[in-house]
Coordinates of C-alpha atoms in Angstrom, one line a residue:
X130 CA 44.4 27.8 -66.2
X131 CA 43.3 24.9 -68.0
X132 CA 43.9 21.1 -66.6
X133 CA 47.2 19.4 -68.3
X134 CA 47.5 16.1 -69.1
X135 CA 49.9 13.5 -67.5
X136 CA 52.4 14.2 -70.2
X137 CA 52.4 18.2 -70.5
X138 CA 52.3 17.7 -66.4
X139 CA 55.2 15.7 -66.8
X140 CA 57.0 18.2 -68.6
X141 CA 56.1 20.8 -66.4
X142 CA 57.6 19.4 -63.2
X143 CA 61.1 18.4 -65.9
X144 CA 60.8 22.3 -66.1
X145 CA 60.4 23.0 -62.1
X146 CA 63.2 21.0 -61.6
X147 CA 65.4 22.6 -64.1
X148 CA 64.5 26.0 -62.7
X149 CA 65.4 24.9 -59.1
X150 CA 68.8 23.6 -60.4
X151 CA 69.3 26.8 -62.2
X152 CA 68.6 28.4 -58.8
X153 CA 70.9 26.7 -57.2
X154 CA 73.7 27.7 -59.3
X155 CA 72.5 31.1 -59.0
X156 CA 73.0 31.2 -55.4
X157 CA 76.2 29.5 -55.3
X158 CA 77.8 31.9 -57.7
X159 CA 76.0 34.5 -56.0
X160 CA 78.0 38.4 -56.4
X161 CA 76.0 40.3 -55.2
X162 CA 74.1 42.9 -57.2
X163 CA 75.6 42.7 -60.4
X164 CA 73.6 39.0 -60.1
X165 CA 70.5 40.2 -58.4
X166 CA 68.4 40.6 -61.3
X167 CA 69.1 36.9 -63.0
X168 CA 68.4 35.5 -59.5
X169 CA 64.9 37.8 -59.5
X170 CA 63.8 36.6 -62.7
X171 CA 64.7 32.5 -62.1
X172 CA 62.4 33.4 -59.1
X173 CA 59.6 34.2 -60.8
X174 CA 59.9 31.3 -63.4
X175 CA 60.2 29.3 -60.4
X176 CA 57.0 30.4 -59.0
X177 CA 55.0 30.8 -62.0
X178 CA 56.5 26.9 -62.9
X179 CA 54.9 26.0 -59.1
X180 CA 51.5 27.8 -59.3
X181 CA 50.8 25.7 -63.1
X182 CA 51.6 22.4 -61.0
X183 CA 49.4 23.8 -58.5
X184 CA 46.8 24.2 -60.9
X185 CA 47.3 21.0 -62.4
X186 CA 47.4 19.0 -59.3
X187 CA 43.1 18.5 -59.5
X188 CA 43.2 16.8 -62.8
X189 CA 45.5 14.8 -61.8
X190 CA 43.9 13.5 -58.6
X191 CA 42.3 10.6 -60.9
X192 CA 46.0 9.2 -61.1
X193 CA 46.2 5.8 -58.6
X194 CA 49.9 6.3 -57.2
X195 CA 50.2 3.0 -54.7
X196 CA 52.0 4.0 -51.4
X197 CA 54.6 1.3 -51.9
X198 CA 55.9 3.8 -54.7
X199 CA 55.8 6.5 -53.3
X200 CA 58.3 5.4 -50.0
X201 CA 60.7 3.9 -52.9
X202 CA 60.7 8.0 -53.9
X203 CA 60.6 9.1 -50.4
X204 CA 63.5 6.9 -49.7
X205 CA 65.6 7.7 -52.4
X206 CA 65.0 4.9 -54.4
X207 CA 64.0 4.1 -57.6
X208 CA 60.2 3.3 -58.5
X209 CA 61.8 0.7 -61.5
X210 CA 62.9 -0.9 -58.7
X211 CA 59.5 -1.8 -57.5
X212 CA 58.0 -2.4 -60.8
X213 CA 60.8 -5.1 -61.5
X214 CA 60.3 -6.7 -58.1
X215 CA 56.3 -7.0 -58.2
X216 CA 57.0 -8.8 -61.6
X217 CA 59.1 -11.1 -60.2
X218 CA 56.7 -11.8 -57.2
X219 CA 53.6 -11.9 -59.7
X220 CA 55.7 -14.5 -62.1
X221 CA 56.7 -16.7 -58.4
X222 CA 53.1 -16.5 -57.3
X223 CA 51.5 -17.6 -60.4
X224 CA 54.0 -20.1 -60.7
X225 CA 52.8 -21.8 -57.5
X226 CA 49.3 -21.6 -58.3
X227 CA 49.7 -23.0 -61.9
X228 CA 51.6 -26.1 -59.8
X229 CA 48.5 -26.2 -58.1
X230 CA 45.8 -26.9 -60.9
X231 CA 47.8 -28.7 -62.4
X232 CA 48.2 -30.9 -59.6
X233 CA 44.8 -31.0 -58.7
X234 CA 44.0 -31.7 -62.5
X235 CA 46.0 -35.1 -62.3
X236 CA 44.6 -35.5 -59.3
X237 CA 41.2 -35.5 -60.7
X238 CA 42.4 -37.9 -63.3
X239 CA 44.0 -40.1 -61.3
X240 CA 40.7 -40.2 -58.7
X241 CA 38.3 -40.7 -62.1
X242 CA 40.1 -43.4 -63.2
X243 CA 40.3 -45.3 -59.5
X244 CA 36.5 -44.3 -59.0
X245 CA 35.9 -45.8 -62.6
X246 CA 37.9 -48.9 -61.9
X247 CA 36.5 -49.7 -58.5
X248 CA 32.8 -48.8 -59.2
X249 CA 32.1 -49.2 -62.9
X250 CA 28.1 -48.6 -62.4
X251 CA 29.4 -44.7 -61.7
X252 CA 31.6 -44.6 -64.6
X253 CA 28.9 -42.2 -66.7
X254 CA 28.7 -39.9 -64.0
X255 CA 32.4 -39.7 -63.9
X256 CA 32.7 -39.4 -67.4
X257 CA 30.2 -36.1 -67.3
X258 CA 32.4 -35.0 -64.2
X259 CA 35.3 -35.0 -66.3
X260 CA 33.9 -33.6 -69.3
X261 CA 32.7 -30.7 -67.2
X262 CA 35.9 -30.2 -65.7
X263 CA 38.3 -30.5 -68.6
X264 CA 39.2 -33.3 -67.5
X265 CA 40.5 -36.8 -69.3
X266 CA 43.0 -37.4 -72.1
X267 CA 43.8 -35.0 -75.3
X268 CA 41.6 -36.9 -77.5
X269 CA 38.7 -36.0 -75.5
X270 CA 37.7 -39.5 -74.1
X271 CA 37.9 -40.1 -70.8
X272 CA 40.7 -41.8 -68.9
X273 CA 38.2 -44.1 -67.2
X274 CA 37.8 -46.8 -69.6
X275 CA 38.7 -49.3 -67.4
X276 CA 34.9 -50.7 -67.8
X277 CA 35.7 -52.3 -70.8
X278 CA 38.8 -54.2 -69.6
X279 CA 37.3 -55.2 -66.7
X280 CA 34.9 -57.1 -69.0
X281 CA 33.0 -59.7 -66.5
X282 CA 34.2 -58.7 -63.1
X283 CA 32.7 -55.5 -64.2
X284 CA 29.8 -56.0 -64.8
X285 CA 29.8 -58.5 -61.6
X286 CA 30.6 -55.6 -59.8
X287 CA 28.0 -53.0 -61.3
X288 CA 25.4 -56.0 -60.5
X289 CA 26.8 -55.6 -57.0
X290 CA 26.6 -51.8 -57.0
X291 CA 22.9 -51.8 -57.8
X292 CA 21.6 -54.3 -55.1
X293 CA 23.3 -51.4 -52.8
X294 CA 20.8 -48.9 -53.8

């Protein structure tokens, strides 16, 4: 036999079940012989419908089912269940680690513009930090330009900064 796909797999199993349930219905109306010979040939569908999934079961081995899945099945539950709580946990966890950058982000702001403000003679290094990072205002300038305002204390203090060196 030739390897199905998912989907024609898929339909085959819809067509197992349907011949188990016809099975059942079979035997619980069961008369005898006058009903021997429906029951023999539901039988026979069944098994030829098991040997095809049988068949199909290598070409299908490719098919990643996670375990979690298959104990919703196992446990009577339904696998849409799963799916709809992963999503949710996904959404909550991305959540918290979009809080994060973005926290760290104005952190980083916040630290360039104190670093600029307290020691001006690193305020071009700061400025390429934040540039590499994504970081300063929408317009792309920097938020450290305290420099400026600082006018002679400033420069005072970059004068300062250099006999440190």
């Amino acid at each position: 036999m030739t390897p199905l796909s998912v989907d024609a797999a898929e339909r085959q199993l819809q067509s197992t079940v349907q011949t188990l349930y016809t099975l059942l219905v079979q035997l619980h109306s069961f008369r005898g012989a006058e009903t021997t010979s429906a029951l023999h040939t539901t039988l026979t569908t069944l098994l030829s419908n098991l040997s095809t999934l049988l068949a199909t079961a290598p070409s299908l081995s490719t098919i990643a089912v996670p375990r979690e899945i298959i104990a919703y099945v196992e446990d009577g539950r339904n696998p849409d269940i799963y799916t709809r709580e992963f999503v949710e946990i996904v959404q909550r966890q991305n959540q918290f680690v979009r809080g994060k950058a973005e926290a760290f982000a104005s952190f980083r702001d916040v630290l360039a513009e104190e670093i600029g403000s307290a020691l001006p003679a690193l305020s071009g290094d700061v400025e390429r930090v934040l540039a590499a990072t994504g970081g300063g205002d929408a317009t792309g300038t920097s938020v450290v330009k305290v420099e400026a305002a600082a006018g002679a204390a400033g420069t005072a203090a970059g004068a300062g900064m250099n006999d440190l060196r």
